[in-house]
Coordinates of C-alpha atoms and ligand atoms in Angstrom, one line a residue:
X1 CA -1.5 9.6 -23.7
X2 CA -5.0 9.4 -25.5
X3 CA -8.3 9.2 -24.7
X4 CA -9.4 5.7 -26.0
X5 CA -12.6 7.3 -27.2
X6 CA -11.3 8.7 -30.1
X7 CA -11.4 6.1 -31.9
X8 CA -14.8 4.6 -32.4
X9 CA -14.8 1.7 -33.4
X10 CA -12.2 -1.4 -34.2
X11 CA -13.1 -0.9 -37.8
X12 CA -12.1 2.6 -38.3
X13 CA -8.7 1.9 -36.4
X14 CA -8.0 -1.1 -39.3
X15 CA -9.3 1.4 -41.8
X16 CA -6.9 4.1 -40.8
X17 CA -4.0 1.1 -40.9
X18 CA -4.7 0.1 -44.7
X19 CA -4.7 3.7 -45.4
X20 CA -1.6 4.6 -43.2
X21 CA 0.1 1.7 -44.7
X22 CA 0.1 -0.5 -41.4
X23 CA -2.0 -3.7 -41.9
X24 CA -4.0 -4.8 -44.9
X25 CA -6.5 -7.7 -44.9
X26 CA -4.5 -10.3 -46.2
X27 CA -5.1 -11.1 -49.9
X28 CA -7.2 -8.3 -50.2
X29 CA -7.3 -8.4 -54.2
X30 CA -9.2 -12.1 -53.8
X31 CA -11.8 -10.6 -51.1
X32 CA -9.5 -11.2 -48.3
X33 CA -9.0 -14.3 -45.5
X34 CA -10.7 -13.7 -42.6
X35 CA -8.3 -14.2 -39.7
X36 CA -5.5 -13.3 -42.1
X37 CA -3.7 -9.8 -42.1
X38 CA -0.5 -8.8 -43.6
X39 CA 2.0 -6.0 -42.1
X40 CA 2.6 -3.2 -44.5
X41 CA 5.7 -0.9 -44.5
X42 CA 4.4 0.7 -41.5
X43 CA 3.3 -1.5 -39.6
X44 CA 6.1 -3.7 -40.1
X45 CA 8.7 -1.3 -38.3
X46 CA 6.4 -0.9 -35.4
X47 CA 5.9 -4.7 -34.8
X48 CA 9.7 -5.1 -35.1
X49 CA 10.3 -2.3 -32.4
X50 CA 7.8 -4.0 -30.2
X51 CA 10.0 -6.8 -30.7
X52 CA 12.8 -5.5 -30.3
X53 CA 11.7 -4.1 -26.7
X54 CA 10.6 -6.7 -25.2
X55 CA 13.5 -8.8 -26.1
X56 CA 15.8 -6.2 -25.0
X57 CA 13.9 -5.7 -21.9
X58 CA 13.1 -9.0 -20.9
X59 CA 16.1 -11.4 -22.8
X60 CA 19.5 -9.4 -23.7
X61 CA 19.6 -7.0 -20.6
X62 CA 18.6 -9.7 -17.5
X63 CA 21.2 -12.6 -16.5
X64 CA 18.8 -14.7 -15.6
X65 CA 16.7 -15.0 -19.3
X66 CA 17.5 -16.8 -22.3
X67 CA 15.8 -17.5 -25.7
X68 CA 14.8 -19.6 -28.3
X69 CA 13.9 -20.4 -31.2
X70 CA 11.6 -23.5 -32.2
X71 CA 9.9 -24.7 -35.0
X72 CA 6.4 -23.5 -35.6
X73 CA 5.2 -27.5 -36.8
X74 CA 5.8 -29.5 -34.3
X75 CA 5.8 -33.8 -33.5
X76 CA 2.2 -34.2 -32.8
X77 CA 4.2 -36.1 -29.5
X78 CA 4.6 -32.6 -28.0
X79 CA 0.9 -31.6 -28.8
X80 CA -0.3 -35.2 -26.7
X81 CA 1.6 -34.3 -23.8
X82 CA 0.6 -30.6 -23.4
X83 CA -3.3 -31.7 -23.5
X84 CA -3.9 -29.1 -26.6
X85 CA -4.8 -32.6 -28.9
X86 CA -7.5 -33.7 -26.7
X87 CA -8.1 -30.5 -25.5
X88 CA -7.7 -27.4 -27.2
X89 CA -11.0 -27.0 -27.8
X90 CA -13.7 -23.9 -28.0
X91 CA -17.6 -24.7 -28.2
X92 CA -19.5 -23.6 -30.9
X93 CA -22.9 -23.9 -32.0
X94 CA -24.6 -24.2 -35.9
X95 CA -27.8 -22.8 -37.3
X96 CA -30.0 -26.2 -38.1
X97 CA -31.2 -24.2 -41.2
X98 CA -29.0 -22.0 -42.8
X99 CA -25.4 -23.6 -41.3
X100 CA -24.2 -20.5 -39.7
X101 CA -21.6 -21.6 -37.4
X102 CA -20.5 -18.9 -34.6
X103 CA -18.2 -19.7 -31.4
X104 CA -20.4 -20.5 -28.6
X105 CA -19.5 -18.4 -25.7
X106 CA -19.5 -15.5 -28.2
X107 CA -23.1 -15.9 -29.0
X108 CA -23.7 -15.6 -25.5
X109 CA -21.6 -12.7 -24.6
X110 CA -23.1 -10.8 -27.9
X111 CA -26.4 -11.4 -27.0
X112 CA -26.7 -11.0 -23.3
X113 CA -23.9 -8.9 -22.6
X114 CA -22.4 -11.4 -19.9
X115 CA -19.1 -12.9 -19.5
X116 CA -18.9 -16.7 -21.4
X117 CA -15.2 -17.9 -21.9
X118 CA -15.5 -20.0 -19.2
X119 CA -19.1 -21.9 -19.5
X120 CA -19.6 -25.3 -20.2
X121 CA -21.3 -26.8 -22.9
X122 CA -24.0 -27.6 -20.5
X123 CA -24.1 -24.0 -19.4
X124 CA -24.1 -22.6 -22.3
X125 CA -27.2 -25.1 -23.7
X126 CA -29.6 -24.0 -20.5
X127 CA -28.5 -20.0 -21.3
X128 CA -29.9 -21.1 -24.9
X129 CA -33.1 -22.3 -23.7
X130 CA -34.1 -20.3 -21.4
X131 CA -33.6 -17.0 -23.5
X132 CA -34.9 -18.7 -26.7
X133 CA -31.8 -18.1 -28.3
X134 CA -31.8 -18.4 -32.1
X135 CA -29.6 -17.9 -35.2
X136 CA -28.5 -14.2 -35.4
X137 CA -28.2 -14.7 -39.3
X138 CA -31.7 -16.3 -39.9
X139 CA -33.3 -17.0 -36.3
X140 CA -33.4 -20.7 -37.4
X141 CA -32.7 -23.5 -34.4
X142 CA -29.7 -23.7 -33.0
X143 CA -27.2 -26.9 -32.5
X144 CA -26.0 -28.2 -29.0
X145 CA -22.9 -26.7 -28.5
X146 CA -20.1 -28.9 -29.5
X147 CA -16.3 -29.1 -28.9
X148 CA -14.1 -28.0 -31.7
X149 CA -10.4 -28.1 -31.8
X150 CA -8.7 -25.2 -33.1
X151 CA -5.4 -26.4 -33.7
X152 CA -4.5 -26.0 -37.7
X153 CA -3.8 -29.6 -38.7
X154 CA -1.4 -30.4 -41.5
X155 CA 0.4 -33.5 -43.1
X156 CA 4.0 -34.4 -43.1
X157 CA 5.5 -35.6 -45.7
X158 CA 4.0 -36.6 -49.8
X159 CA 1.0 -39.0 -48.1
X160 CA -1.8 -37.5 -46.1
X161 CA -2.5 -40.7 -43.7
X162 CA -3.4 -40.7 -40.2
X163 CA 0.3 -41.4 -39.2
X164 CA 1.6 -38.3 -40.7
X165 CA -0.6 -35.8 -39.6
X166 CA 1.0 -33.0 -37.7
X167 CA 0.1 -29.7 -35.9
X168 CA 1.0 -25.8 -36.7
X169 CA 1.6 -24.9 -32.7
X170 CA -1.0 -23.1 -31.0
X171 CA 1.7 -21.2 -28.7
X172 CA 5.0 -21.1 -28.4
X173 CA 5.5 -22.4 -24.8
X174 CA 5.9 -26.5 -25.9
X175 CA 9.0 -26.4 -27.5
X176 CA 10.3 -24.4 -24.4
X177 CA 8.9 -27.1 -22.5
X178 CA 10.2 -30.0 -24.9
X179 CA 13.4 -28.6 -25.0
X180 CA 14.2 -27.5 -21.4
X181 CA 17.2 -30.2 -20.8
X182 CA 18.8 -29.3 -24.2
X183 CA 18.6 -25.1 -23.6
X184 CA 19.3 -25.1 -19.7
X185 CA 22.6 -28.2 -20.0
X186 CA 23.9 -25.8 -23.2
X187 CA 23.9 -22.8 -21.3
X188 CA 24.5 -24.2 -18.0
X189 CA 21.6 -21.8 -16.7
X190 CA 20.8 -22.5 -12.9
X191 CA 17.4 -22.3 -11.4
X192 CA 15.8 -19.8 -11.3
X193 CA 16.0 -18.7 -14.7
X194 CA 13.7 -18.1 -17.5
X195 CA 13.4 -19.3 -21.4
X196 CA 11.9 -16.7 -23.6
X197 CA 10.8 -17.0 -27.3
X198 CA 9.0 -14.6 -30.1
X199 CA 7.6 -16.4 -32.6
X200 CA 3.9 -16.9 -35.0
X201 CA 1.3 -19.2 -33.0
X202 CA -1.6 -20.8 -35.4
X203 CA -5.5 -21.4 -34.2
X204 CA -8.4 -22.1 -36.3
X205 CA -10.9 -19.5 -34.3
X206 CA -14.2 -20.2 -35.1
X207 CA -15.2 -16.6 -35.7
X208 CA -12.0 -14.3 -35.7
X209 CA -13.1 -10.7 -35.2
X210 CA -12.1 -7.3 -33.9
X211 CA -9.2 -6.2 -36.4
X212 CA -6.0 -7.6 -35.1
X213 CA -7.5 -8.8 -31.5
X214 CA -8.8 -12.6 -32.4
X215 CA -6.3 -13.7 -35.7
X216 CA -6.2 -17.1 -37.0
X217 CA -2.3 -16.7 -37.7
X218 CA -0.5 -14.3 -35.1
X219 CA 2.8 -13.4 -32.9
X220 CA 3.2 -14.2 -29.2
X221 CA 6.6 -13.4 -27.3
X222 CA 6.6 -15.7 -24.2
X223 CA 8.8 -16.6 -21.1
X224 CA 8.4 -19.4 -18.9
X225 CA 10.1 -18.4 -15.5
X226 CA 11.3 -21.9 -14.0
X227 CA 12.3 -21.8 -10.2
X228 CA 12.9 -24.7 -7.7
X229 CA 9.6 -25.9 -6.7
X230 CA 10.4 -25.4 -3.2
X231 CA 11.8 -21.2 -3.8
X232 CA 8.7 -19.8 -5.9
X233 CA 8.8 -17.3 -3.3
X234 CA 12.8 -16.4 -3.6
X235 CA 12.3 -13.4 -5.5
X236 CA 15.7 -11.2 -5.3
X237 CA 13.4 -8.1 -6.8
X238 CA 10.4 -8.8 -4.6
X239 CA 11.4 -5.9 -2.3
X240 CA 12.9 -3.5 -4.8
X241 CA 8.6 -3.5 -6.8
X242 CA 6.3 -4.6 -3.6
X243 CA 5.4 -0.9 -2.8
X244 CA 4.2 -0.2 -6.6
X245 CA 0.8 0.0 -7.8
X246 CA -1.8 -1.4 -10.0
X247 CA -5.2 -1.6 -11.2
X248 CA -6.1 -4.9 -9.7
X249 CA -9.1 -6.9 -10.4
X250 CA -9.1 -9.9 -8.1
X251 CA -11.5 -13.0 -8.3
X252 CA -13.4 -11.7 -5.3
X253 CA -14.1 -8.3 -6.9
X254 CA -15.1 -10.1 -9.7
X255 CA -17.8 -12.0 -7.9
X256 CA -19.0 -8.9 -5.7
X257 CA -19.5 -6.9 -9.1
X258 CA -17.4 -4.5 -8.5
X259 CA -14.8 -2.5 -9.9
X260 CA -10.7 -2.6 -10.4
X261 CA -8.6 -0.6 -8.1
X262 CA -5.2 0.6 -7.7
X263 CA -3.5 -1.9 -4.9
X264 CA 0.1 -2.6 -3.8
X265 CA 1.5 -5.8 -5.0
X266 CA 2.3 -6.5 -1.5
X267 CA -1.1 -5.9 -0.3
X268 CA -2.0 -8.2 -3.4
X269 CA 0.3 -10.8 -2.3
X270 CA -0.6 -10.6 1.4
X271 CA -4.6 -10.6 0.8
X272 CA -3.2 -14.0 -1.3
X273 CA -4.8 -12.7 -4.6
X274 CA -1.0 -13.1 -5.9
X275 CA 0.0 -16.5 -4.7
X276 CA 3.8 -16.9 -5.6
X277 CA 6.3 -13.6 -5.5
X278 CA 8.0 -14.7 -8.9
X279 CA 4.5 -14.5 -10.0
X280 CA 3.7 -11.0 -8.6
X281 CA 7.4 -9.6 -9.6
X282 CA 6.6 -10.9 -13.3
X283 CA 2.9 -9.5 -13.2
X284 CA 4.5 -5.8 -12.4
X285 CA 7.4 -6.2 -15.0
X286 CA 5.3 -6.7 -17.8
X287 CA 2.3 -4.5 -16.4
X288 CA 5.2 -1.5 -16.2
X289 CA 6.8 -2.1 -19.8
X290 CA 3.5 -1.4 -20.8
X291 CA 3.4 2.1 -18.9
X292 CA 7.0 2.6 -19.9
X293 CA 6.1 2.1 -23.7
X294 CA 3.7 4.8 -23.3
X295 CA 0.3 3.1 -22.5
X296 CA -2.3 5.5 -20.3
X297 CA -2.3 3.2 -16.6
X298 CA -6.7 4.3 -17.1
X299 CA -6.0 1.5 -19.9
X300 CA -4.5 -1.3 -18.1
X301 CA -5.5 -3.9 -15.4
X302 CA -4.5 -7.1 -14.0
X303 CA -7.6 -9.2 -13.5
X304 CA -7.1 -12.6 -11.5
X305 CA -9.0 -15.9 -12.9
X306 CA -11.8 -17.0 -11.4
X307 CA -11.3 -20.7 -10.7
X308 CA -13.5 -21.9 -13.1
X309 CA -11.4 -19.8 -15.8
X310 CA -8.7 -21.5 -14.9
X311 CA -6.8 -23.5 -18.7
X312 CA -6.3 -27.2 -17.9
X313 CA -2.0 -26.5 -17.0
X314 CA -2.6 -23.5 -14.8
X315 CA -2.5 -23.3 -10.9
X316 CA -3.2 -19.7 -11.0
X317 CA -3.7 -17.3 -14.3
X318 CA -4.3 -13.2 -14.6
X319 CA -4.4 -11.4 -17.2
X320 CA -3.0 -8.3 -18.3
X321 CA -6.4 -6.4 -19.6
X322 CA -6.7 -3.3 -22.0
X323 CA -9.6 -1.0 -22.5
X324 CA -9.8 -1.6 -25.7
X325 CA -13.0 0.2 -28.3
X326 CA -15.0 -2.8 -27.5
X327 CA -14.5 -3.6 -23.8
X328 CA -11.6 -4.9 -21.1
X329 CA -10.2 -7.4 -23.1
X330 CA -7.1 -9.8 -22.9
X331 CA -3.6 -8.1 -23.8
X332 CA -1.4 -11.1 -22.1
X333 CA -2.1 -14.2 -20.0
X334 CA -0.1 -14.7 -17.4
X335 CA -0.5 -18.1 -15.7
X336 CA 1.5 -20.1 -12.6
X337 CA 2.0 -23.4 -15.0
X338 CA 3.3 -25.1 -11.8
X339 CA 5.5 -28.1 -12.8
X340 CA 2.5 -30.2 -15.3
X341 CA 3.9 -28.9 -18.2
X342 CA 7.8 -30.6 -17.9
X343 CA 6.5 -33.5 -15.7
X344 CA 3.9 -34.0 -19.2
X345 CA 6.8 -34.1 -21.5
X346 CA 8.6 -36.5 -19.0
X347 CA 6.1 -38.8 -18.9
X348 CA 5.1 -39.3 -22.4
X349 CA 8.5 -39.1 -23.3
X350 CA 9.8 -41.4 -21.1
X351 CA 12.5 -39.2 -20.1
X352 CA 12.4 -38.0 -16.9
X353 CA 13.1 -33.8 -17.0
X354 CA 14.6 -32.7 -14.2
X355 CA 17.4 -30.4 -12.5
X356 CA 19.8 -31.7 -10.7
X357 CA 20.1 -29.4 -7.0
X358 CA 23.4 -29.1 -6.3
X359 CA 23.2 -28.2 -2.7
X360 CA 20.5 -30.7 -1.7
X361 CA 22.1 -33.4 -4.3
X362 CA 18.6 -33.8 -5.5
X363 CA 16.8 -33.9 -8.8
X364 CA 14.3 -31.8 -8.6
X365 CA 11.3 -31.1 -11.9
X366 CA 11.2 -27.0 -12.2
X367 CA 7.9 -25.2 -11.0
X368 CA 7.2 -22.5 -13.7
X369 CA 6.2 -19.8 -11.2
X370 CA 5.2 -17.4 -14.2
X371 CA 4.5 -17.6 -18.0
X372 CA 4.4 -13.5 -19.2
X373 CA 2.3 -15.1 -22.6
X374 CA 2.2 -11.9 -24.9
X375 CA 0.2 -11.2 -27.8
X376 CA 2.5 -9.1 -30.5
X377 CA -0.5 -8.5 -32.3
X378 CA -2.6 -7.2 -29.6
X379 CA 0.3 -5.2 -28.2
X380 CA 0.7 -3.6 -31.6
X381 CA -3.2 -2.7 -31.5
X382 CA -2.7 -1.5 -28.2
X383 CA 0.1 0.9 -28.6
X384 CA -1.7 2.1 -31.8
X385 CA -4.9 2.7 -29.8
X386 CA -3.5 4.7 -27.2
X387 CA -1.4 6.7 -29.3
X388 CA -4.6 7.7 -31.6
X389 CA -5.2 11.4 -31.1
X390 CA -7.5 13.3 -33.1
X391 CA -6.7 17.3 -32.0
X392 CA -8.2 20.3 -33.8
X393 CA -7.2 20.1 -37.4
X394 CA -5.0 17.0 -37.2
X395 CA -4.8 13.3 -36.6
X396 CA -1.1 12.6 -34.7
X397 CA -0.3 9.0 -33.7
X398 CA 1.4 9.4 -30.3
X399 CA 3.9 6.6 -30.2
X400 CA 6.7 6.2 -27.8
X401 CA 9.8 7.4 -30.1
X402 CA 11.2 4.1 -29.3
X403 CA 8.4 2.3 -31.5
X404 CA 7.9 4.8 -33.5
X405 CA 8.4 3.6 -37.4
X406 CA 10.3 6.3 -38.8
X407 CA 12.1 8.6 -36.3
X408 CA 13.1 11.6 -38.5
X409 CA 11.8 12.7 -41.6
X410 CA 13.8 15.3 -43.5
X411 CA 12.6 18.0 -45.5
X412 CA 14.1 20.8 -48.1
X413 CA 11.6 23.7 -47.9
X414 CA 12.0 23.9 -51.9
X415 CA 13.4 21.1 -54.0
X416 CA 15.5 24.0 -56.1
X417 CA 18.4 26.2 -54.7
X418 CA 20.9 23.6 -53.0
X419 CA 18.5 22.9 -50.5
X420 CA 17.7 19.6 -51.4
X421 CA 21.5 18.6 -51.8
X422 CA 22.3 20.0 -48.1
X423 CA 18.9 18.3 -47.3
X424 CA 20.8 14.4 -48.7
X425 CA 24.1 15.5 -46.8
X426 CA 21.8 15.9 -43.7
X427 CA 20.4 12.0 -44.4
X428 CA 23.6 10.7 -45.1
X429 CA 24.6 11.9 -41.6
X430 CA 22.0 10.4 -39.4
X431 CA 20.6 7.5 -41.9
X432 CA 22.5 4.9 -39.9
X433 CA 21.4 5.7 -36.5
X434 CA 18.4 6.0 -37.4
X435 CA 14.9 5.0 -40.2
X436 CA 14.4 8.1 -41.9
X437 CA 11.9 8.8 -44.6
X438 CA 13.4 12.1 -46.9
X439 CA 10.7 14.2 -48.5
X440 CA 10.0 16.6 -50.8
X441 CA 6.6 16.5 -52.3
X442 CA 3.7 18.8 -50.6
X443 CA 3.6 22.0 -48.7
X444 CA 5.4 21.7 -45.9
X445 CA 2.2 21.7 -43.8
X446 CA 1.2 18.8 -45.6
X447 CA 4.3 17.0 -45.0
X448 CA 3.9 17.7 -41.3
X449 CA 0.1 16.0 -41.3
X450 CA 1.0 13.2 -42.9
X451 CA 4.2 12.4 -40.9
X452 CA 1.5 13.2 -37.7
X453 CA 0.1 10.2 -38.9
X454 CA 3.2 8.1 -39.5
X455 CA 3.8 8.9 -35.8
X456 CA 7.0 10.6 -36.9
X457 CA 8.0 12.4 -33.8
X458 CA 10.6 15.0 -35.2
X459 CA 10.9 16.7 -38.7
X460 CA 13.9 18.5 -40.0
X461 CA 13.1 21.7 -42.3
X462 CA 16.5 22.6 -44.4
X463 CA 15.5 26.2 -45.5
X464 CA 16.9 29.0 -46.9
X465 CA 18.9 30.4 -43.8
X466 CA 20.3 26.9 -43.5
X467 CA 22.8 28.0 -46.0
X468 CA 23.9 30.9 -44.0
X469 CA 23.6 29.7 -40.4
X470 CA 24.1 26.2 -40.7
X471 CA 21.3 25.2 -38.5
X472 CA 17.7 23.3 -39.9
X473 CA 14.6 23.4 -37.8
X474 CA 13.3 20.3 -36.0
X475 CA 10.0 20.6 -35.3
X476 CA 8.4 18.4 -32.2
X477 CA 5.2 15.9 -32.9
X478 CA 3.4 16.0 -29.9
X479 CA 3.9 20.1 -29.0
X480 CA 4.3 21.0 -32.6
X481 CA 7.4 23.7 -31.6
X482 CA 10.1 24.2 -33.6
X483 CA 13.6 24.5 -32.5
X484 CA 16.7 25.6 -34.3
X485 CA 19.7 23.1 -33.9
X486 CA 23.1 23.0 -36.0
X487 CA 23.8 20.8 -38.4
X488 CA 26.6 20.0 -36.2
X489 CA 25.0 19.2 -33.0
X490 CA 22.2 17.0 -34.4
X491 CA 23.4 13.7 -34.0
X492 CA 23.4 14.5 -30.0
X493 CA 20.3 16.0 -30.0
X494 CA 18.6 12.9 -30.8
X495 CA 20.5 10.5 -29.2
X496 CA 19.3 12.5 -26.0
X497 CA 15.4 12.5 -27.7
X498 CA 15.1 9.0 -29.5
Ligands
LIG1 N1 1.1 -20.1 -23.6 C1 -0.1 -19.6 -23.0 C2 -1.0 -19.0 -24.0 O1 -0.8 -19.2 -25.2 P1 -3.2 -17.7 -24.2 O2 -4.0 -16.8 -23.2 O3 -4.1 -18.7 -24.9 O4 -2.0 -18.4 -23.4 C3 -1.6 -15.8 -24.9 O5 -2.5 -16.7 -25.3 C4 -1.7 -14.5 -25.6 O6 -1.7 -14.7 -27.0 C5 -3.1 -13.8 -25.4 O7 -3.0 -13.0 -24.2 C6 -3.1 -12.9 -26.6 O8 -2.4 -11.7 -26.4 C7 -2.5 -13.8 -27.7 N2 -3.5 -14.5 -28.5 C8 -4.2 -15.6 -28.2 N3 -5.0 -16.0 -29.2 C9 -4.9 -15.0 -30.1 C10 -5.6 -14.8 -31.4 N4 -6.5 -15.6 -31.8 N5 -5.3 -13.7 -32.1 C11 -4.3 -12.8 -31.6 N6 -3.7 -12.9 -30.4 C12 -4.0 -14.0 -29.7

């Protein structure tokens, strides 16, 4: 596990990436699009094993989860009901002179190093008066903060006219939401269950910034946990997690000033910082898939909401906070969306949503006791953070073998003397089970480094003896030893390792 403080800043982490291969500014070659990035080979494989986690962890290996996937424009209809059309909205304020436009709470937060997110326009206007705030570009006068909506707007259809105007979704929770009947009467699923979907999510941010952290066009995996409104505290797994620990931040500490600490979740749920135990079960679960994945727990917190935090849908919201080079920041949102979201749909829809309770022959509309709301952008930046680690004359990327984008690489000492072709028999082998990148270019010192990098965390070395002993030496990422294995035994070797 890393120390954070290796890496600087957020810029030389994104530099390392476009070297590295893992994200590039998107459309570099025309200056870039700020809020845009593009995945290279690298970067690719981990995002999909991030993926591919989460989905296995949370979806394919529970009974009780199911998933989806919806489109990402959706009938502006869906967008009324949620609230994000007349309310989506950030604040943001523009220079009078040289039209410098800049989100509003960020200003704020720059400038006088306080938190903002959750200020009004009104706030935010008496902050900017009293500390004779002014354009950071060219100190010229600044605008009254107004409310922009970032939803990407689009038209439907060969006419753009009021009536065809549609919206790229800002999260993938509606078409869970719009959908419930269809997914839960398909699959027969019985409360409580959960509907999970990965998919991209689309805002106009006024200023993106910090790499991968604030994107206009990004990846969230999210769950909606519906239980009956009457059993949000009918958690079969309560017991089996309500001894565990974690670095909680509650409301309270917030407002005292003082620090997280490490707390029970039943000593969460008892001082009623956690309010439902489907909510404090799916807070742990998510908080330990992290820790599981390899993140250091002197990284992660759970910080409640203050009320005035709270989005327009949400009873009760925390988020799951990383340390990140610039501060305690947002990894996922977790929020108790109650039942607003389903009765919404119902009403503008004019179809009620309901399920029907079978043992109190009532219909009853589902309470969504937790919404696990993930970031797969800021996950990725995450994992890459932690697993940063600059150690005495190399830089080695950490990963959990699990994400790791290549798993083995494979190299023949000398590309002469029959190495190389027991070297392809050797990746013909294993190149099913698992990605494996064959090379033969370099000292094999060299090749070592720059596998380090790759966050490669085993390299085979086919050398001379391998002809007489049958064996090739894997050498470890993290401890840098080197173990002889046969040929023979390799497959089980890294099915125990990977
Ligand atoms: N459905 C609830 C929801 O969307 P949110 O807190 O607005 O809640 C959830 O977003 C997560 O999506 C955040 O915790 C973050 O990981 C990610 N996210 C939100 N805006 C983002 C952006 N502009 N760039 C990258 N990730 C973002």
């Amino acid at each position: 596990m890393a120390d954070i403080s290796k890496i600087h800043t957020i810029s030389d982490l994104a530099a390392f990436c476009k070297r590295k291969g893992f994200v590039f500014p998107s459309a570099e070659i025309y200056g870039g699009f700020s809020g845009f990035f593009d995945y290279g080979p690298l970067g690719i494989e981990l995002k999909e094993n991030i993926k591919k986690d989460w989905w296995k962890t949370f979806v394919q290996s529970r009974q009780d989860v199911i998933g989806i996937d919806g489109s990402a424009i959706t009938n502006p209809k869906v967008l009324e009901a949620s609230g994000h059309v007349a309310g989506f909205n950030d604040l943001l304020v523009d220079c009078k002179k040289c039209k410098f436009r800049e989100r509003a709470d960020h200003l704020i937060e720059d400038l006088l190093k306080i938190p903002a997110e959750h200020l009004s326009a009104k706030q935010i206007q008496k902050l900017i008066e009293k500390h004779k705030i002014k354009c950071p570009k060219c100190k010229g006068p600044l605008s009254e903060p107004k409310q922009y909506n970032t939803m990407f707007k689009t038209y439907v259809g060969p006419v753009e006219q009021d009536s065809s105007v549609a919206y790229l979704r800002p999260e993938t929770a509606q078409s869970i939401f719009s959908n419930f009947e269809l997914i839960q009467k398909s699959s027969r699923a019985q409360l409580p269950f959960g509907i999970a979907q990965i998919g991209k999510a689309f805002r106009n941010e006024i200023s993106p910034r910090d790499f991968l952290f604030r994107m206009r066009e990004f990846e969230q995996m999210e769950l909606e946990f519906f239980t009956h409104p009457k059993k949000i505290n009918d958690c079969p797994f309560y017991n089996d997690i309500q001894t565990s620990s974690v670095n909680m931040l509650s409301a309270e500490m917030q407002n005292k000033g003082k620090n997280h600490k490490a707390m029970t979740i039943k000593s969460a749920v008892i001082k009623k910082i956690i309010k439902n135990r489907w909510h404090a079960y799916w807070l742990y679960s998510q908080y330990q898939w992290f820790l599981n994945l390899g993140i250091n727990p002197k990284n992660l917190r759970i910080r409640e909401h203050k009320k005035e935090e709270l989005a327009h849908y949400a009873k009760a919201c925390f988020d799951l906070e990383y340390k990140f080079p610039f501060g305690w920041k947002e990894l996922q949102g977790m929020a108790d969306r109650g039942q607003f979201d389903l009765s919404q749909h119902g009403k503008y829809s004019g179809k009620e949503i309901t399920f029907f309770d079978q043992a109190k022959q009532e219909h009853v509309v589902p309470y969504v006791a937790a919404e696990p709301s993930q970031g797969l952008d800021r996950a990725f930046l995450a994992f890459l953070i932690d697993a940063y680690t600059v150690e005495k004359d190399r830089v080695v990327l950490k990963l959990n073998p699990k994400l790791a984008p290549i798993k083995i690489a494979i190299f023949p000492l000398v590309n002469k003397d029959k190495l190389p072709e027991v070297a392809m028999k050797i990746y013909n082998l294993l190149k099913d089970k698992y990605p494996i990148f064959y090379d033969t270019s370099g000292s094999i010192g060299r090749r070592y480094r720059r596998m380090d990098e790759s966050g490669t965390p085993f390299c085979l070395t086919i050398d001379h003896d391998t002809l007489k002993d049958k064996a090739v030496t894997v050498r470890h990422r993290d401890s840098m030893k080197q173990k002889r294995v046969k040929i023979k035994d390799l497959e089980t070797y890294f099915l125990k390792l990977i």
